[in-house]
Amino acid sequence: MTKDIYIGGILKNEEIQENCFLMKVKLASSFEDPLPGQFVMIRIAGLNDPFLSRPISIYSFSRGKNYCLIELLFRVVGKGTQILAGLIKGSQVEIHGPLGNGFEIQTVKKNIVFIAGGIGIAPLSLLIESLCRRAYCSPSVMTVYLGFQGASTVVGLDKLKKLCRDITVCTDDGIMGKKGLVTQIFQKDVRKFSPDNTSIYACGPKEMLKSLAKILNKSKFSCQVSLEERMACGTGACMGCAVAIKDKKGVFDYKRVCADGPVFNLQNIIWESRI
Ligand SMILES: Cc1cc2nc3c(=O)[nH]c(=O)nc-3n(C[C@H](O)[C@H](O)[C@H](O)COP(=O)(O)OP(=O)(O)OC[C@H]3O[C@@H](n4cnc5c(N)ncnc54)[C@H](O)[C@@H]3O)c2cc1C
Ligand code: FES
């Protein structure tokens, strides 16, 4: 579906953790309510270097009388995010979205498990917030696993603590929370959850998602993951973000992370033969 491009005004762009920024952007009220897991393509209005927009998940969304507000939580990793980090209140950005499919919210399950690696917390945070607004979904059914490289890279925890009770933080060095990779810590707990009654949602680096795929291999858990790929158009036109996915009949196919995803069923992702 074609989505409009909006010029947004930055209300706040704060370094909340080393190299990690929380940007609040005001947009026209015609910007659609995003589904959790959807993203925007963002670039600086009027700047052609870098030319391509960057995909960033919608971390929070709210509506005012004649406007809406989105928050983006992003880590500086290269030129595009470095330039975004330098923007100050009053700067303008070009925002295309909301894009992608978003997470499918399944019918009531006894347990909902969220597994985030690093900045992967951003789309899951909006999902948790949205689930908390549903009458059937109490904090007691939610279990959250958050993995970070170290204590200095932990972000988004305060917001989640207001929504969920059962949060396990893991860091590679163990200085904060449990020591180990988030998938290792989840693997120790996996028997606590019954596959028929549990939905799992995950977002994080490719290696984390591959480990999760191994842990859940041949199990009956339903697990949706949000994939990250480099993107050029962000709207399905260039095929630059194609990944190998099994279709409903188990046949190999290519899907575009921007238009068909970014959320896919973990069991359908073909890791080895991805482009
Ligand atoms: C659907 C989606 C949602 C995303 N949401 C967020 C978010 O909420 N917060 C956030 O911080 N980041 C998010 N990302 C990743 C973000 O888009 C990249 O970090 C950003 O585009 C990097 O741009 P750059 O110019 O700073 O870095 P580049 O100079 O383009 O790249 C720097 C390094 O990052 C790697 N890289 C670049 N783009 C990606 C990518 N899309 N996926 C994985 N590695 C990449 C490159 O290979 C390189 O090693 C998301 C990506 C996708 C596809
Ligand atoms: S980025 Fe162009 S098709 Fe996905």
Short mmCIF file of C-alpha atoms and ligand atoms in Angstrom, two decimals:
data_model
loop_
_atom_site.label_atom_id
_atom_site.label_comp_id
_atom_site.label_asym_id
_atom_site.label_seq_id
_atom_site.Cartn_x
_atom_site.Cartn_y
_atom_site.Cartn_z
CA MET A 1 0.00 0.00 0.00
CA THR A 2 1.30 3.48 -0.83
CA LYS A 3 1.94 5.55 2.24
CA ASP A 4 2.43 9.28 2.34
CA ILE A 5 5.67 11.00 3.12
CA TYR A 6 5.34 13.43 6.00
CA ILE A 7 7.52 16.31 7.09
CA GLY A 8 7.90 15.94 10.83
CA GLY A 9 9.20 18.44 13.33
CA ILE A 10 11.59 17.20 15.99
CA LEU A 11 10.40 18.05 19.48
CA LYS A 12 13.18 16.21 21.29
CA ASN A 13 16.27 14.21 20.38
CA GLU A 14 18.00 13.08 23.53
CA GLU A 15 20.99 10.79 24.07
CA ILE A 16 19.46 8.56 26.73
CA GLN A 17 22.37 6.12 26.82
CA GLU A 18 25.79 6.22 25.18
CA ASN A 19 25.18 6.28 21.40
CA CYS A 20 21.46 5.66 21.83
CA PHE A 21 18.92 8.38 21.09
CA LEU A 22 15.23 8.88 21.74
CA MET A 23 13.71 11.13 19.10
CA LYS A 24 10.20 12.57 19.41
CA VAL A 25 8.65 13.78 16.16
CA LYS A 26 5.41 15.69 15.62
CA LEU A 27 3.47 14.69 12.49
CA ALA A 28 0.22 15.67 10.81
CA SER A 29 -2.83 13.90 12.22
CA SER A 30 -3.32 12.06 8.92
CA PHE A 31 -0.40 9.77 9.84
CA GLU A 32 -2.05 6.36 10.38
CA ASP A 33 -2.08 4.64 13.76
CA PRO A 34 0.84 2.21 13.48
CA LEU A 35 0.62 -1.48 14.27
CA PRO A 36 3.28 -2.67 16.71
CA GLY A 37 6.26 -3.82 14.65
CA GLN A 38 5.73 -1.31 11.86
CA PHE A 39 8.52 1.11 11.03
CA VAL A 40 9.19 4.39 9.27
CA MET A 41 11.80 5.31 6.68
CA ILE A 42 13.42 8.50 7.94
CA ARG A 43 15.79 11.02 6.39
CA ILE A 44 16.61 14.64 6.90
CA ALA A 45 14.29 16.87 4.91
CA GLY A 46 16.18 18.47 2.03
CA LEU A 47 19.48 16.61 2.58
CA ASN A 48 20.77 14.34 -0.20
CA ASP A 49 23.72 12.83 1.65
CA PRO A 50 22.93 10.19 2.72
CA PHE A 51 20.35 9.95 -0.03
CA LEU A 52 18.53 6.90 1.26
CA SER A 53 16.19 6.96 4.22
CA ARG A 54 16.89 4.63 7.14
CA PRO A 55 14.34 2.18 8.58
CA ILE A 56 13.56 2.72 12.27
CA SER A 57 10.80 0.99 14.26
CA ILE A 58 8.07 3.00 15.88
CA TYR A 59 8.80 2.91 19.60
CA SER A 60 5.77 4.83 20.77
CA PHE A 61 2.79 6.57 19.26
CA SER A 62 0.18 8.97 20.55
CA ARG A 63 -2.40 11.31 19.12
CA GLY A 64 -3.15 14.93 20.02
CA LYS A 65 -6.04 17.04 18.78
CA ASN A 66 -4.57 17.98 15.39
CA TYR A 67 -1.32 16.08 15.35
CA CYS A 68 0.34 12.84 16.29
CA LEU A 69 3.61 12.05 17.99
CA ILE A 70 5.98 9.21 17.30
CA GLU A 71 9.05 8.24 19.25
CA LEU A 72 12.01 6.49 17.67
CA LEU A 73 14.68 4.77 19.74
CA PHE A 74 17.85 4.35 17.73
CA ARG A 75 21.46 3.38 18.12
CA VAL A 76 24.18 5.18 16.18
CA VAL A 77 25.95 2.65 13.97
CA GLY A 78 26.93 4.57 10.82
CA LYS A 79 26.54 7.71 8.78
CA GLY A 80 22.73 7.88 8.61
CA THR A 81 22.09 7.36 12.30
CA GLN A 82 25.01 9.68 13.17
CA ILE A 83 23.33 12.47 11.23
CA LEU A 84 19.97 11.74 12.87
CA ALA A 85 21.69 11.89 16.26
CA GLY A 86 22.91 15.41 15.51
CA LEU A 87 19.44 16.82 14.86
CA ILE A 88 18.12 19.30 17.36
CA LYS A 89 14.66 20.44 18.44
CA GLY A 90 13.01 22.25 15.54
CA SER A 91 14.83 20.29 12.79
CA GLN A 92 12.68 18.69 10.12
CA VAL A 93 12.72 15.08 9.02
CA GLU A 94 11.04 13.27 6.16
CA ILE A 95 9.05 10.34 7.48
CA HIS A 96 7.56 7.65 5.27
CA GLY A 97 5.16 5.28 6.94
CA PRO A 98 3.96 3.48 8.89
CA LEU A 99 5.45 0.67 6.79
CA GLY A 100 5.55 -3.12 6.94
CA ASN A 101 3.16 -5.69 8.31
CA GLY A 102 3.63 -5.50 12.10
CA PHE A 103 3.13 -8.29 14.61
CA GLU A 104 0.00 -10.39 14.38
CA ILE A 105 -1.74 -10.36 17.73
CA GLN A 106 -3.02 -13.82 18.46
CA THR A 107 -6.01 -14.84 20.52
CA VAL A 108 -5.57 -15.08 24.25
CA LYS A 109 -2.70 -17.30 25.32
CA LYS A 110 -1.70 -18.26 28.82
CA ASN A 111 1.78 -16.90 28.29
CA ILE A 112 3.22 -14.23 26.06
CA VAL A 113 7.00 -14.21 25.91
CA PHE A 114 9.04 -11.33 24.51
CA ILE A 115 12.72 -11.73 23.68
CA ALA A 116 14.69 -8.63 22.70
CA GLY A 117 18.33 -8.20 21.85
CA GLY A 118 19.70 -4.66 22.19
CA ILE A 119 17.76 -2.08 20.22
CA GLY A 120 15.30 -4.86 19.28
CA ILE A 121 13.49 -3.67 22.40
CA ALA A 122 11.99 -0.81 20.32
CA PRO A 123 9.23 -2.63 18.35
CA LEU A 124 8.54 -5.05 21.22
CA SER A 125 7.99 -2.14 23.57
CA LEU A 126 5.18 -0.77 21.38
CA LEU A 127 3.73 -4.29 21.15
CA ILE A 128 3.74 -4.70 24.95
CA GLU A 129 2.17 -1.27 25.38
CA SER A 130 -0.54 -2.14 22.88
CA LEU A 131 -1.24 -5.54 24.49
CA CYS A 132 -1.50 -3.94 27.93
CA ARG A 133 -4.41 -1.86 26.63
CA ARG A 134 -6.39 -5.02 25.84
CA ALA A 135 -8.68 -6.16 28.59
CA TYR A 136 -7.69 -9.83 28.37
CA CYS A 137 -3.99 -9.24 28.56
CA SER A 138 -2.77 -8.68 32.10
CA PRO A 139 0.89 -8.17 33.03
CA SER A 140 0.81 -11.59 34.72
CA VAL A 141 0.77 -13.40 31.35
CA MET A 142 3.81 -11.54 30.03
CA THR A 143 7.40 -12.60 30.45
CA VAL A 144 10.13 -10.41 29.03
CA TYR A 145 13.77 -11.34 28.33
CA LEU A 146 16.07 -8.46 27.45
CA GLY A 147 19.66 -8.98 26.36
CA PHE A 148 22.31 -6.28 26.14
CA GLN A 149 26.06 -6.31 25.58
CA GLY A 150 26.71 -4.54 28.87
CA ALA A 151 25.15 -2.33 31.53
CA SER A 152 26.02 0.80 29.52
CA THR A 153 23.86 -0.33 26.61
CA VAL A 154 20.68 -1.07 28.56
CA VAL A 155 17.82 1.06 27.20
CA GLY A 156 14.03 1.13 27.46
CA LEU A 157 13.92 -0.77 30.75
CA ASP A 158 12.20 1.92 32.84
CA LYS A 159 9.28 2.11 30.43
CA LEU A 160 8.81 -1.67 30.42
CA LYS A 161 9.00 -1.89 34.22
CA LYS A 162 5.83 0.21 34.34
CA LEU A 163 4.03 -2.32 32.12
CA CYS A 164 5.38 -5.78 33.04
CA ARG A 165 6.35 -7.51 36.26
CA ASP A 166 8.36 -10.45 34.97
CA ILE A 167 11.43 -8.98 33.25
CA THR A 168 14.77 -10.74 33.05
CA VAL A 169 17.70 -8.58 31.99
CA CYS A 170 20.84 -10.32 30.75
CA THR A 171 24.19 -8.82 29.88
CA ASP A 172 27.14 -10.51 28.22
CA ASP A 173 29.42 -9.62 31.16
CA GLY A 174 26.83 -10.16 33.91
CA ILE A 175 27.48 -6.74 35.45
CA MET A 176 23.75 -6.06 35.24
CA GLY A 177 21.15 -8.81 35.49
CA LYS A 178 21.96 -12.42 34.57
CA LYS A 179 25.23 -13.25 32.83
CA GLY A 180 24.88 -14.68 29.37
CA LEU A 181 23.20 -14.26 26.04
CA VAL A 182 19.46 -13.65 26.18
CA THR A 183 18.81 -16.83 24.17
CA GLN A 184 20.86 -18.90 26.67
CA ILE A 185 18.85 -17.54 29.57
CA PHE A 186 15.55 -18.12 27.72
CA GLN A 187 16.64 -21.69 26.86
CA LYS A 188 17.01 -22.47 30.57
CA ASP A 189 13.40 -21.35 31.13
CA VAL A 190 11.76 -22.69 27.99
CA ARG A 191 10.27 -25.73 29.76
CA LYS A 192 8.20 -23.38 31.94
CA PHE A 193 6.07 -22.56 28.89
CA SER A 194 3.66 -24.84 27.11
CA PRO A 195 3.96 -24.60 23.29
CA ASP A 196 0.18 -24.78 22.81
CA ASN A 197 -0.47 -21.91 25.15
CA THR A 198 2.39 -19.53 24.52
CA SER A 199 3.07 -16.84 21.91
CA ILE A 200 6.66 -15.72 21.49
CA TYR A 201 7.66 -12.40 19.93
CA ALA A 202 11.31 -11.55 19.28
CA CYS A 203 13.50 -8.88 17.75
CA GLY A 204 17.25 -8.56 17.77
CA PRO A 205 20.42 -9.23 15.82
CA LYS A 206 20.39 -11.99 13.20
CA GLU A 207 22.62 -14.27 15.31
CA MET A 208 20.20 -14.00 18.23
CA LEU A 209 17.26 -14.94 16.02
CA LYS A 210 19.22 -17.85 14.51
CA SER A 211 19.95 -19.17 18.03
CA LEU A 212 16.29 -18.84 18.90
CA ALA A 213 15.39 -20.79 15.77
CA LYS A 214 17.70 -23.61 16.93
CA ILE A 215 16.19 -23.62 20.42
CA LEU A 216 12.63 -23.75 19.09
CA ASN A 217 13.42 -26.07 16.18
CA LYS A 218 10.77 -28.78 15.82
CA SER A 219 8.81 -27.38 18.77
CA LYS A 220 5.23 -26.24 18.38
CA PHE A 221 5.79 -22.75 19.75
CA SER A 222 4.34 -19.94 17.71
CA CYS A 223 7.11 -17.38 17.35
CA GLN A 224 7.00 -14.16 15.35
CA VAL A 225 10.24 -12.27 14.78
CA SER A 226 11.01 -8.88 13.32
CA LEU A 227 13.92 -9.05 10.87
CA GLU A 228 16.41 -6.31 10.15
CA GLU A 229 17.84 -5.97 6.66
CA ARG A 230 19.48 -3.07 4.90
CA MET A 231 16.82 -1.23 2.94
CA ALA A 232 16.86 1.10 -0.03
CA CYS A 233 13.27 1.95 -0.98
CA GLY A 234 11.46 0.54 2.08
CA THR A 235 8.29 0.04 0.06
CA GLY A 236 8.76 -3.21 -1.86
CA ALA A 237 10.01 -1.75 -5.15
CA CYS A 238 13.72 -2.64 -5.29
CA MET A 239 13.88 -6.21 -3.85
CA GLY A 240 17.01 -5.09 -2.00
CA CYS A 241 15.79 -6.53 1.29
CA ALA A 242 14.67 -9.97 0.05
CA VAL A 243 15.03 -12.96 2.38
CA ALA A 244 14.33 -16.65 1.80
CA ILE A 245 11.10 -17.79 3.42
CA LYS A 246 9.08 -21.01 3.26
CA ASP A 247 5.54 -20.38 2.03
CA LYS A 248 2.42 -22.04 3.45
CA LYS A 249 3.18 -25.25 1.54
CA GLY A 250 6.77 -25.27 2.79
CA VAL A 251 8.10 -24.17 -0.62
CA PHE A 252 11.08 -21.78 -0.80
CA ASP A 253 10.21 -18.22 -1.82
CA TYR A 254 11.69 -14.74 -1.56
CA LYS A 255 9.95 -12.15 0.55
CA ARG A 256 10.73 -8.46 1.01
CA VAL A 257 11.44 -7.53 4.62
CA CYS A 258 10.06 -4.02 4.06
CA ALA A 259 6.77 -4.90 2.38
CA ASP A 260 6.05 -8.54 3.30
CA GLY A 261 7.69 -8.19 6.73
CA PRO A 262 9.53 -7.13 8.78
CA VAL A 263 7.65 -9.67 10.91
CA PHE A 264 7.80 -13.34 9.88
CA ASN A 265 7.10 -16.64 11.55
CA LEU A 266 10.44 -17.85 12.85
CA GLN A 267 9.80 -21.40 11.61
CA ASN A 268 9.44 -20.14 8.02
CA ILE A 269 12.76 -18.32 7.78
CA ILE A 270 15.45 -20.09 5.77
CA TRP A 271 18.66 -18.84 7.34
CA GLU A 272 21.28 -20.70 5.35
CA SER A 273 20.28 -19.77 1.83
CA ARG A 274 19.40 -16.15 2.45
CA ILE A 275 20.64 -13.79 -0.27
C1 LIG B 1 12.40 -2.83 9.95
C2 LIG B 1 13.62 -2.26 10.65
C3 LIG B 1 13.48 -1.61 11.85
C4 LIG B 1 14.60 -1.08 12.50
N1 LIG B 1 14.40 -0.45 13.68
C5 LIG B 1 15.46 0.10 14.32
C6 LIG B 1 15.27 0.80 15.54
O1 LIG B 1 14.16 0.93 16.07
N2 LIG B 1 16.36 1.35 16.12
C7 LIG B 1 17.62 1.23 15.56
O2 LIG B 1 18.58 1.74 16.16
N3 LIG B 1 17.82 0.57 14.43
C8 LIG B 1 16.77 0.01 13.77
N4 LIG B 1 16.98 -0.64 12.59
C9 LIG B 1 18.34 -0.70 12.03
C10 LIG B 1 18.68 0.63 11.36
O3 LIG B 1 17.86 0.76 10.21
C11 LIG B 1 20.14 0.68 10.95
O4 LIG B 1 20.95 0.65 12.09
C12 LIG B 1 20.42 1.95 10.16
O5 LIG B 1 19.75 1.90 8.90
C13 LIG B 1 21.89 2.10 9.93
O6 LIG B 1 22.10 3.22 9.11
P1 LIG B 1 23.51 4.02 9.18
O7 LIG B 1 23.58 4.89 7.98
O8 LIG B 1 23.69 4.64 10.50
O9 LIG B 1 24.56 2.87 9.11
P2 LIG B 1 25.30 2.22 7.78
O10 LIG B 1 26.50 3.11 7.57
O11 LIG B 1 24.30 2.12 6.71
O12 LIG B 1 25.68 0.89 8.38
C14 LIG B 1 26.48 0.73 9.58
C15 LIG B 1 26.49 -0.74 9.98
O13 LIG B 1 25.17 -1.18 10.32
C16 LIG B 1 24.78 -2.26 9.47
N5 LIG B 1 23.39 -2.03 9.08
C17 LIG B 1 22.91 -1.00 8.36
N6 LIG B 1 21.59 -1.10 8.17
C18 LIG B 1 21.21 -2.24 8.79
C19 LIG B 1 19.98 -2.91 8.94
N7 LIG B 1 18.84 -2.45 8.42
N8 LIG B 1 19.98 -4.06 9.64
C20 LIG B 1 21.10 -4.55 10.18
N9 LIG B 1 22.31 -3.97 10.06
C21 LIG B 1 22.36 -2.83 9.37
C22 LIG B 1 25.70 -2.19 8.28
O14 LIG B 1 25.89 -3.46 7.70
C23 LIG B 1 26.97 -1.66 8.88
O15 LIG B 1 27.72 -2.68 9.49
C24 LIG B 1 15.90 -1.19 11.92
C25 LIG B 1 16.04 -1.85 10.71
C26 LIG B 1 14.93 -2.38 10.07
C27 LIG B 1 15.08 -3.09 8.76
S1 FES B 2 13.98 -2.06 0.51
FE1 FES B 2 13.29 -2.03 -1.56
S2 FES B 2 12.09 -3.83 -1.67
FE2 FES B 2 12.58 -3.68 0.43
#
